[in-house]
């Protein structure tokens, strides 16, 4: 009867062990079947009531069964441990094949690329960067540049007025007057990049806001040769060593003589093409020798000092440099446009 009991316990134990699906459950079974107070172990106490010849066999059977159950439990333990580990690993894996979140890189506006390049070229020639207000007085924007109230040149530079005497500057030339007035009669060699405004109807080639780089050099014995050499060096650095410049007579109230400066067309090397309208030249800037009236009005004796000045349209240079077909693209900040000018690392 005890034998049958042992077998039954064994069968029970085995099926419960097999069915257990967690190590916690298995730990419970270990106690249930192998602890001192388990049914199996309690059978030991019946050992004494058996006839001596059966005792040995029963004892052996009991130990054997205990060992078998213990082995089954540890086997199952090992199995469950592996299973649980595998599950844990699976749940904690990081999918490194997932593409990372991309950071969108912007691009520097070609306007600023060109502004910085022009600035660097002049800094390397020993110029310093000067600054001046965008909201300007009539006095500085016009009067001190030899453009009196009723001067017809004012018509070419209509702007936005804040009041009768305060306006958005139409060019960076007022910085000439500010710089001269602040220099206490000392020699000057400055450039001034900055925003300028005119009342224009915006289209592919006109914008009510644009930017210039003003240049001003004042010293003793400055002549037009200095102007030409400076601008020639600028043209070659900016547009390539092969570029040549030519000066054409022009008119600005604040320079005398005044010139327009053209460079040989980079597209056709001066032979004439659609870009330069068959002339072989492209106009890039205006300049001239500082008018004696301007020197006088701003604190320099024109009998002792002379100087040259120039104004470069930044967008114009960028347009020529990059073949951009519409000035408005500089201000729209369309990333597709900006990406085209992203600097290569
Ligand atoms: N200020 C002039 C313009 O805007 C350019 C210029 C600057 C001409 C300096 C001569 C000297 O058209």
mmCIF file of C-alpha atoms and ligand atoms in Angstrom:
data_model
loop_
_atom_site.group_PDB
_atom_site.id
_atom_site.type_symbol
_atom_site.label_atom_id
_atom_site.label_comp_id
_atom_site.label_asym_id
_atom_site.label_seq_id
_atom_site.Cartn_x
_atom_site.Cartn_y
_atom_site.Cartn_z
ATOM 1 C CA UNK A 1 0.000 0.000 0.000
ATOM 2 C CA UNK A 2 2.873 2.330 0.822
ATOM 3 C CA UNK A 3 4.463 1.465 -2.493
ATOM 4 C CA UNK A 4 1.351 2.457 -4.276
ATOM 5 C CA UNK A 5 1.302 5.606 -2.210
ATOM 6 C CA UNK A 6 4.854 6.427 -3.204
ATOM 7 C CA UNK A 7 4.080 5.830 -6.856
ATOM 8 C CA UNK A 8 1.057 8.049 -6.651
ATOM 9 C CA UNK A 9 3.028 10.800 -4.981
ATOM 10 C CA UNK A 10 5.719 10.424 -7.599
ATOM 11 C CA UNK A 11 3.248 10.622 -10.492
ATOM 12 C CA UNK A 12 1.565 13.653 -8.936
ATOM 13 C CA UNK A 13 4.859 15.338 -8.343
ATOM 14 C CA UNK A 14 6.042 14.696 -11.873
ATOM 15 C CA UNK A 15 2.908 16.026 -13.480
ATOM 16 C CA UNK A 16 2.839 19.102 -11.272
ATOM 17 C CA UNK A 17 6.510 19.763 -11.960
ATOM 18 C CA UNK A 18 5.968 19.403 -15.680
ATOM 19 C CA UNK A 19 3.056 21.731 -15.619
ATOM 20 C CA UNK A 20 4.662 24.415 -13.559
ATOM 21 C CA UNK A 21 5.501 27.401 -15.690
ATOM 22 C CA UNK A 22 7.325 29.758 -13.316
ATOM 23 C CA UNK A 23 10.234 29.330 -10.959
ATOM 24 C CA UNK A 24 8.054 30.634 -8.096
ATOM 25 C CA UNK A 25 5.613 27.824 -8.680
ATOM 26 C CA UNK A 26 8.487 25.369 -8.806
ATOM 27 C CA UNK A 27 9.859 26.633 -5.509
ATOM 28 C CA UNK A 28 6.472 25.884 -3.971
ATOM 29 C CA UNK A 29 6.557 22.364 -5.377
ATOM 30 C CA UNK A 30 9.977 21.822 -3.928
ATOM 31 C CA UNK A 31 8.576 22.478 -0.467
ATOM 32 C CA UNK A 32 5.429 20.518 -1.154
ATOM 33 C CA UNK A 33 7.268 17.366 -2.255
ATOM 34 C CA UNK A 34 10.647 17.414 -0.593
ATOM 35 C CA UNK A 35 10.384 19.311 2.707
ATOM 36 C CA UNK A 36 10.380 17.421 5.979
ATOM 37 C CA UNK A 37 6.663 17.867 6.354
ATOM 38 C CA UNK A 38 5.878 16.763 2.821
ATOM 39 C CA UNK A 39 3.676 13.734 2.210
ATOM 40 C CA UNK A 40 6.584 11.788 0.903
ATOM 41 C CA UNK A 41 8.754 12.445 3.914
ATOM 42 C CA UNK A 42 5.897 11.779 6.279
ATOM 43 C CA UNK A 43 5.883 8.227 4.933
ATOM 44 C CA UNK A 44 9.208 7.787 6.714
ATOM 45 C CA UNK A 45 7.357 7.687 9.975
ATOM 46 C CA UNK A 46 5.456 4.609 8.788
ATOM 47 C CA UNK A 47 8.790 2.830 8.299
ATOM 48 C CA UNK A 48 8.751 1.571 11.853
ATOM 49 C CA UNK A 49 5.442 -0.178 11.427
ATOM 50 C CA UNK A 50 6.670 -2.270 8.525
ATOM 51 C CA UNK A 51 7.965 -5.764 8.883
ATOM 52 C CA UNK A 52 11.810 -5.589 9.005
ATOM 53 C CA UNK A 53 12.312 -7.327 5.638
ATOM 54 C CA UNK A 54 10.225 -4.670 3.885
ATOM 55 C CA UNK A 55 11.802 -1.748 5.623
ATOM 56 C CA UNK A 56 14.977 -1.751 3.596
ATOM 57 C CA UNK A 57 13.218 -1.953 0.287
ATOM 58 C CA UNK A 58 10.723 0.739 1.258
ATOM 59 C CA UNK A 59 13.460 2.992 2.542
ATOM 60 C CA UNK A 60 15.384 2.616 -0.681
ATOM 61 C CA UNK A 61 12.301 3.282 -2.759
ATOM 62 C CA UNK A 62 11.553 6.356 -0.723
ATOM 63 C CA UNK A 63 15.043 7.775 -1.158
ATOM 64 C CA UNK A 64 15.063 6.910 -4.813
ATOM 65 C CA UNK A 65 11.781 8.674 -5.372
ATOM 66 C CA UNK A 66 12.930 11.682 -3.415
ATOM 67 C CA UNK A 67 16.068 11.827 -5.535
ATOM 68 C CA UNK A 68 14.088 11.478 -8.754
ATOM 69 C CA UNK A 69 11.701 14.253 -7.759
ATOM 70 C CA UNK A 70 14.614 16.479 -6.708
ATOM 71 C CA UNK A 71 16.317 15.838 -10.029
ATOM 72 C CA UNK A 72 13.136 16.561 -11.987
ATOM 73 C CA UNK A 73 12.739 19.805 -10.056
ATOM 74 C CA UNK A 74 16.270 20.965 -10.693
ATOM 75 C CA UNK A 75 15.996 20.030 -14.363
ATOM 76 C CA UNK A 76 12.801 21.983 -14.608
ATOM 77 C CA UNK A 77 14.390 24.805 -12.642
ATOM 78 C CA UNK A 78 17.174 25.019 -15.170
ATOM 79 C CA UNK A 79 14.688 24.939 -18.037
ATOM 80 C CA UNK A 80 12.563 27.694 -16.564
ATOM 81 C CA UNK A 81 15.603 29.781 -15.738
ATOM 82 C CA UNK A 82 16.695 29.663 -19.359
ATOM 83 C CA UNK A 83 13.200 30.410 -20.582
ATOM 84 C CA UNK A 84 12.802 33.337 -18.245
ATOM 85 C CA UNK A 85 16.188 34.736 -19.182
ATOM 86 C CA UNK A 86 15.377 34.455 -22.865
ATOM 87 C CA UNK A 87 12.082 36.229 -22.280
ATOM 88 C CA UNK A 88 13.762 38.989 -20.306
ATOM 89 C CA UNK A 89 16.421 39.461 -22.938
ATOM 90 C CA UNK A 90 13.807 39.582 -25.656
ATOM 91 C CA UNK A 91 11.778 42.181 -23.809
ATOM 92 C CA UNK A 92 14.818 44.334 -23.132
ATOM 93 C CA UNK A 93 16.484 44.259 -26.508
ATOM 94 C CA UNK A 94 17.183 47.528 -28.226
ATOM 95 C CA UNK A 95 16.497 47.426 -31.915
ATOM 96 C CA UNK A 96 19.681 48.967 -33.216
ATOM 97 C CA UNK A 97 18.477 48.569 -36.764
ATOM 98 C CA UNK A 98 15.979 51.370 -36.172
ATOM 99 C CA UNK A 99 17.136 54.509 -38.019
ATOM 100 C CA UNK A 100 17.952 57.338 -35.635
ATOM 101 C CA UNK A 101 16.010 60.552 -35.673
ATOM 102 C CA UNK A 102 17.534 62.845 -38.241
ATOM 103 C CA UNK A 103 18.421 66.389 -37.358
ATOM 104 C CA UNK A 104 17.644 68.706 -40.209
ATOM 105 C CA UNK A 105 20.685 70.752 -41.048
ATOM 106 C CA UNK A 106 20.083 74.225 -42.353
ATOM 107 C CA UNK A 107 22.280 75.989 -44.829
ATOM 108 C CA UNK A 108 23.922 79.350 -44.668
ATOM 109 C CA UNK A 109 22.140 81.872 -46.819
ATOM 110 C CA UNK A 110 24.390 82.596 -49.840
ATOM 111 C CA UNK A 111 23.845 86.249 -49.040
ATOM 112 C CA UNK A 112 25.811 85.844 -45.816
ATOM 113 C CA UNK A 113 28.398 83.602 -47.451
ATOM 114 C CA UNK A 114 29.125 86.374 -49.943
ATOM 115 C CA UNK A 115 28.909 89.163 -47.363
ATOM 116 C CA UNK A 116 31.519 87.367 -45.246
ATOM 117 C CA UNK A 117 33.732 86.713 -48.256
ATOM 118 C CA UNK A 118 33.678 90.350 -49.380
ATOM 119 C CA UNK A 119 34.350 91.470 -45.822
ATOM 120 C CA UNK A 120 37.305 89.087 -45.505
ATOM 121 C CA UNK A 121 38.826 90.299 -48.767
ATOM 122 C CA UNK A 122 38.835 93.878 -47.520
ATOM 123 C CA UNK A 123 39.956 92.970 -43.999
ATOM 124 C CA UNK A 124 42.959 91.298 -45.597
ATOM 125 C CA UNK A 125 43.732 94.570 -47.361
ATOM 126 C CA UNK A 126 43.816 96.352 -44.010
ATOM 127 C CA UNK A 127 40.272 97.757 -43.922
ATOM 128 C CA UNK A 128 38.281 97.875 -40.707
ATOM 129 C CA UNK A 129 34.559 97.276 -40.370
ATOM 130 C CA UNK A 130 32.481 100.325 -39.441
ATOM 131 C CA UNK A 131 28.804 100.512 -38.578
ATOM 132 C CA UNK A 132 26.000 103.023 -38.817
ATOM 133 C CA UNK A 133 22.254 103.310 -38.239
ATOM 134 C CA UNK A 134 19.668 101.976 -40.699
ATOM 135 C CA UNK A 135 17.183 104.569 -39.515
ATOM 136 C CA UNK A 136 18.983 107.648 -40.686
ATOM 137 C CA UNK A 137 18.500 111.385 -40.837
ATOM 138 C CA UNK A 138 18.015 113.280 -44.057
ATOM 139 C CA UNK A 139 21.162 115.145 -43.067
ATOM 140 C CA UNK A 140 23.396 112.075 -43.153
ATOM 141 C CA UNK A 141 21.663 110.166 -45.925
ATOM 142 C CA UNK A 142 21.624 113.155 -48.301
ATOM 143 C CA UNK A 143 22.824 116.584 -47.159
ATOM 144 C CA UNK A 144 26.278 115.636 -45.862
ATOM 145 C CA UNK A 145 26.802 113.627 -49.049
ATOM 146 C CA UNK A 146 26.353 116.702 -51.181
ATOM 147 C CA UNK A 147 22.736 115.933 -52.077
ATOM 148 C CA UNK A 148 20.766 119.056 -51.055
ATOM 149 C CA UNK A 149 16.981 119.175 -50.602
ATOM 150 C CA UNK A 150 16.003 119.865 -54.165
ATOM 151 C CA UNK A 151 18.725 117.846 -55.837
ATOM 152 C CA UNK A 152 17.375 115.646 -58.664
ATOM 153 C CA UNK A 153 19.550 112.712 -57.427
ATOM 154 C CA UNK A 154 17.044 112.322 -54.598
ATOM 155 C CA UNK A 155 14.504 111.027 -57.071
ATOM 156 C CA UNK A 156 16.692 108.013 -57.780
ATOM 157 C CA UNK A 157 16.735 107.085 -54.125
ATOM 158 C CA UNK A 158 13.174 107.367 -52.899
ATOM 159 C CA UNK A 159 12.763 105.659 -49.560
ATOM 160 C CA UNK A 160 10.531 105.099 -46.544
ATOM 161 C CA UNK A 161 10.164 108.155 -44.341
ATOM 162 C CA UNK A 162 9.683 107.948 -40.592
ATOM 163 C CA UNK A 163 9.194 111.737 -40.496
ATOM 164 C CA UNK A 164 10.190 114.613 -42.784
ATOM 165 C CA UNK A 165 13.778 114.405 -41.617
ATOM 166 C CA UNK A 166 14.125 110.725 -40.566
ATOM 167 C CA UNK A 167 14.161 107.884 -43.041
ATOM 168 C CA UNK A 168 15.416 104.374 -43.786
ATOM 169 C CA UNK A 169 18.828 104.858 -45.383
ATOM 170 C CA UNK A 170 18.896 104.428 -49.150
ATOM 171 C CA UNK A 171 22.546 103.428 -49.230
ATOM 172 C CA UNK A 172 25.409 102.734 -46.838
ATOM 173 C CA UNK A 173 27.104 106.004 -47.865
ATOM 174 C CA UNK A 174 25.890 107.923 -44.762
ATOM 175 C CA UNK A 175 28.401 105.768 -42.862
ATOM 176 C CA UNK A 176 31.063 107.725 -44.772
ATOM 177 C CA UNK A 177 29.887 110.924 -43.074
ATOM 178 C CA UNK A 178 29.573 109.288 -39.628
ATOM 179 C CA UNK A 179 33.040 107.781 -39.891
ATOM 180 C CA UNK A 180 34.653 111.029 -41.026
ATOM 181 C CA UNK A 181 32.991 112.977 -38.243
ATOM 182 C CA UNK A 182 34.149 110.469 -35.633
ATOM 183 C CA UNK A 183 37.714 110.094 -36.919
ATOM 184 C CA UNK A 184 38.956 113.501 -35.749
ATOM 185 C CA UNK A 185 40.795 114.183 -38.979
ATOM 186 C CA UNK A 186 42.755 110.917 -38.935
ATOM 187 C CA UNK A 187 43.251 108.714 -42.026
ATOM 188 C CA UNK A 188 40.381 106.277 -42.667
ATOM 189 C CA UNK A 189 40.198 102.849 -44.238
ATOM 190 C CA UNK A 190 36.823 101.237 -43.574
ATOM 191 C CA UNK A 191 34.136 99.099 -45.099
ATOM 192 C CA UNK A 192 30.570 98.960 -43.866
ATOM 193 C CA UNK A 193 28.271 96.087 -44.765
ATOM 194 C CA UNK A 194 24.640 96.835 -44.039
ATOM 195 C CA UNK A 195 20.993 96.891 -44.985
ATOM 196 C CA UNK A 196 19.594 99.591 -47.236
ATOM 197 C CA UNK A 197 16.078 100.482 -48.345
ATOM 198 C CA UNK A 198 14.393 102.030 -51.356
ATOM 199 C CA UNK A 199 10.821 102.443 -52.451
ATOM 200 C CA UNK A 200 10.803 99.894 -55.220
ATOM 201 C CA UNK A 201 8.239 97.460 -56.507
ATOM 202 C CA UNK A 202 9.691 94.040 -55.728
ATOM 203 C CA UNK A 203 10.417 91.801 -58.688
ATOM 204 C CA UNK A 204 13.185 89.435 -59.794
ATOM 205 C CA UNK A 205 15.760 92.230 -59.841
ATOM 206 C CA UNK A 206 14.367 94.781 -57.370
ATOM 207 C CA UNK A 207 13.809 94.590 -53.663
ATOM 208 C CA UNK A 208 12.682 97.329 -51.266
ATOM 209 C CA UNK A 209 15.344 96.032 -48.896
ATOM 210 C CA UNK A 210 18.793 95.041 -50.041
ATOM 211 C CA UNK A 211 22.340 95.387 -48.787
ATOM 212 C CA UNK A 212 25.527 97.160 -49.685
ATOM 213 C CA UNK A 213 29.113 97.224 -48.591
ATOM 214 C CA UNK A 214 30.433 100.747 -48.426
ATOM 215 C CA UNK A 215 34.140 101.395 -48.709
ATOM 216 C CA UNK A 216 35.954 104.563 -47.718
ATOM 217 C CA UNK A 217 39.638 105.443 -47.749
ATOM 218 C CA UNK A 218 40.869 108.867 -46.742
ATOM 219 C CA UNK A 219 44.480 109.910 -46.436
ATOM 220 C CA UNK A 220 47.002 112.252 -47.963
ATOM 221 C CA UNK A 221 47.810 111.654 -51.645
ATOM 222 C CA UNK A 222 45.050 109.177 -52.396
ATOM 223 C CA UNK A 223 44.304 109.058 -56.121
ATOM 224 C CA UNK A 224 42.094 107.148 -58.508
ATOM 225 C CA UNK A 225 44.875 104.616 -59.090
ATOM 226 C CA UNK A 226 44.396 103.456 -55.505
ATOM 227 C CA UNK A 227 40.692 103.033 -56.144
ATOM 228 C CA UNK A 228 41.312 101.019 -59.278
ATOM 229 C CA UNK A 229 43.983 98.796 -57.725
ATOM 230 C CA UNK A 230 41.824 98.104 -54.673
ATOM 231 C CA UNK A 231 38.767 97.179 -56.711
ATOM 232 C CA UNK A 232 40.781 95.117 -59.173
ATOM 233 C CA UNK A 233 42.184 93.047 -56.327
ATOM 234 C CA UNK A 234 38.670 92.680 -54.931
ATOM 235 C CA UNK A 235 37.317 91.530 -58.323
ATOM 236 C CA UNK A 236 40.040 88.931 -58.762
ATOM 237 C CA UNK A 237 39.663 87.584 -55.219
ATOM 238 C CA UNK A 238 35.903 87.448 -55.540
ATOM 239 C CA UNK A 239 35.410 86.291 -59.123
ATOM 240 C CA UNK A 240 38.737 84.683 -60.052
ATOM 241 C CA UNK A 241 42.252 85.673 -61.029
ATOM 242 C CA UNK A 242 41.345 85.971 -64.711
ATOM 243 C CA UNK A 243 38.840 88.772 -64.166
ATOM 244 C CA UNK A 244 39.731 92.257 -65.303
ATOM 245 C CA UNK A 245 37.930 95.454 -64.450
ATOM 246 C CA UNK A 246 37.191 98.640 -66.333
ATOM 247 C CA UNK A 247 36.072 101.996 -64.996
ATOM 248 C CA UNK A 248 33.351 103.909 -66.834
ATOM 249 C CA UNK A 249 32.568 107.552 -66.116
ATOM 250 C CA UNK A 250 29.440 107.944 -64.057
ATOM 251 C CA UNK A 251 27.788 110.379 -61.709
ATOM 252 C CA UNK A 252 27.252 110.425 -57.962
ATOM 253 C CA UNK A 253 26.840 113.747 -56.113
ATOM 254 C CA UNK A 254 29.298 112.657 -53.398
ATOM 255 C CA UNK A 255 32.179 111.567 -55.633
ATOM 256 C CA UNK A 256 34.083 113.424 -58.324
ATOM 257 C CA UNK A 257 35.057 111.894 -60.637
ATOM 258 C CA UNK A 258 32.558 109.066 -60.306
ATOM 259 C CA UNK A 259 32.827 105.652 -61.918
ATOM 260 C CA UNK A 260 30.877 102.494 -62.557
ATOM 261 C CA UNK A 261 33.077 99.460 -62.270
ATOM 262 C CA UNK A 262 32.587 96.506 -64.612
ATOM 263 C CA UNK A 263 34.307 93.130 -64.557
ATOM 264 C CA UNK A 264 34.926 90.915 -67.540
ATOM 265 C CA UNK A 265 32.111 88.393 -67.774
ATOM 266 C CA UNK A 266 33.062 85.126 -66.075
ATOM 267 C CA UNK A 267 30.640 83.230 -68.265
ATOM 268 C CA UNK A 268 32.281 84.075 -71.623
ATOM 269 C CA UNK A 269 35.625 85.477 -70.481
ATOM 270 C CA UNK A 270 34.791 88.823 -72.026
ATOM 271 C CA UNK A 271 33.849 87.530 -75.480
ATOM 272 C CA UNK A 272 30.203 88.466 -75.148
ATOM 273 C CA UNK A 273 27.281 86.208 -74.218
ATOM 274 C CA UNK A 274 23.676 86.398 -73.035
ATOM 275 C CA UNK A 275 24.736 86.958 -69.425
ATOM 276 C CA UNK A 276 26.665 90.134 -70.245
ATOM 277 C CA UNK A 277 24.247 91.055 -73.026
ATOM 278 C CA UNK A 278 27.003 90.718 -75.587
ATOM 279 C CA UNK A 279 29.216 93.396 -74.007
ATOM 280 C CA UNK A 280 31.763 91.113 -72.362
ATOM 281 C CA UNK A 281 31.423 93.137 -69.142
ATOM 282 C CA UNK A 282 29.184 93.056 -66.110
ATOM 283 C CA UNK A 283 28.637 96.048 -63.864
ATOM 284 C CA UNK A 284 29.416 95.266 -60.239
ATOM 285 C CA UNK A 285 29.672 98.515 -58.313
ATOM 286 C CA UNK A 286 29.854 102.285 -58.181
ATOM 287 C CA UNK A 287 32.574 104.451 -56.732
ATOM 288 C CA UNK A 288 34.728 107.488 -57.146
ATOM 289 C CA UNK A 289 36.956 110.055 -55.487
ATOM 290 C CA UNK A 290 35.338 111.615 -52.437
ATOM 291 C CA UNK A 291 33.884 115.010 -53.440
ATOM 292 C CA UNK A 292 35.731 117.980 -51.866
ATOM 293 C CA UNK A 293 32.406 119.265 -50.518
ATOM 294 C CA UNK A 294 31.878 115.976 -48.669
ATOM 295 C CA UNK A 295 35.382 116.115 -47.198
ATOM 296 C CA UNK A 296 34.828 119.705 -46.098
ATOM 297 C CA UNK A 297 31.356 119.150 -44.621
ATOM 298 C CA UNK A 298 32.643 116.222 -42.563
ATOM 299 C CA UNK A 299 35.798 117.744 -41.165
ATOM 300 C CA UNK A 300 38.598 117.127 -43.678
ATOM 301 C CA UNK A 301 40.516 119.798 -45.560
ATOM 302 C CA UNK A 302 40.286 118.839 -49.259
ATOM 303 C CA UNK A 303 43.553 120.644 -49.936
ATOM 304 C CA UNK A 304 45.359 118.215 -47.650
ATOM 305 C CA UNK A 305 43.260 115.079 -47.759
ATOM 306 C CA UNK A 306 41.739 113.094 -50.576
ATOM 307 C CA UNK A 307 39.991 109.780 -50.668
ATOM 308 C CA UNK A 308 37.980 107.248 -52.578
ATOM 309 C CA UNK A 309 34.715 105.526 -51.845
ATOM 310 C CA UNK A 310 32.717 102.708 -53.354
ATOM 311 C CA UNK A 311 29.449 100.882 -52.822
ATOM 312 C CA UNK A 312 28.996 97.211 -53.652
ATOM 313 C CA UNK A 313 25.562 95.576 -53.862
ATOM 314 C CA UNK A 314 25.901 92.359 -51.853
ATOM 315 C CA UNK A 315 22.963 90.564 -53.472
ATOM 316 C CA UNK A 316 24.261 91.568 -56.884
ATOM 317 C CA UNK A 317 27.620 89.942 -56.192
ATOM 318 C CA UNK A 318 25.893 86.817 -54.826
ATOM 319 C CA UNK A 319 23.618 86.650 -57.864
ATOM 320 C CA UNK A 320 26.593 86.829 -60.226
ATOM 321 C CA UNK A 321 28.658 84.476 -58.146
ATOM 322 C CA UNK A 322 26.021 81.761 -57.873
ATOM 323 C CA UNK A 323 23.861 82.374 -60.925
ATOM 324 C CA UNK A 324 20.766 83.117 -58.819
ATOM 325 C CA UNK A 325 17.859 84.253 -60.952
ATOM 326 C CA UNK A 326 15.657 86.102 -58.461
ATOM 327 C CA UNK A 327 16.750 88.508 -55.730
ATOM 328 C CA UNK A 328 13.683 87.623 -53.626
ATOM 329 C CA UNK A 329 15.056 84.135 -52.988
ATOM 330 C CA UNK A 330 17.594 85.597 -50.549
ATOM 331 C CA UNK A 331 14.861 86.716 -48.190
ATOM 332 C CA UNK A 332 12.382 83.847 -48.383
ATOM 333 C CA UNK A 333 14.504 81.386 -46.392
ATOM 334 C CA UNK A 334 13.236 78.435 -48.402
ATOM 335 C CA UNK A 335 15.374 75.542 -47.128
ATOM 336 C CA UNK A 336 15.476 73.969 -50.606
ATOM 337 C CA UNK A 337 17.208 77.119 -51.824
ATOM 338 C CA UNK A 338 19.499 77.344 -48.811
ATOM 339 C CA UNK A 339 20.561 73.698 -49.069
ATOM 340 C CA UNK A 340 22.040 74.355 -52.480
ATOM 341 C CA UNK A 341 24.637 76.601 -50.893
ATOM 342 C CA UNK A 342 25.442 74.456 -47.904
ATOM 343 C CA UNK A 343 29.165 74.569 -47.322
ATOM 344 C CA UNK A 344 30.886 71.266 -47.868
ATOM 345 C CA UNK A 345 32.633 70.155 -44.698
HETATM 346 N N1 LIG B 1 25.864 104.994 -52.658
HETATM 347 C C1 LIG B 1 25.917 104.716 -54.067
HETATM 348 C C2 LIG B 1 24.635 103.962 -54.465
HETATM 349 O O1 LIG B 1 23.979 103.447 -53.619
HETATM 350 C C3 LIG B 1 27.126 103.902 -54.419
HETATM 351 C C4 LIG B 1 28.396 104.630 -54.182
HETATM 352 C C5 LIG B 1 29.056 104.531 -52.992
HETATM 353 C C6 LIG B 1 28.935 105.429 -55.162
HETATM 354 C C7 LIG B 1 30.239 105.216 -52.768
HETATM 355 C C8 LIG B 1 30.092 106.127 -54.980
HETATM 356 C C9 LIG B 1 30.751 106.015 -53.783
HETATM 357 O O2 LIG B 1 24.302 103.877 -55.625
#
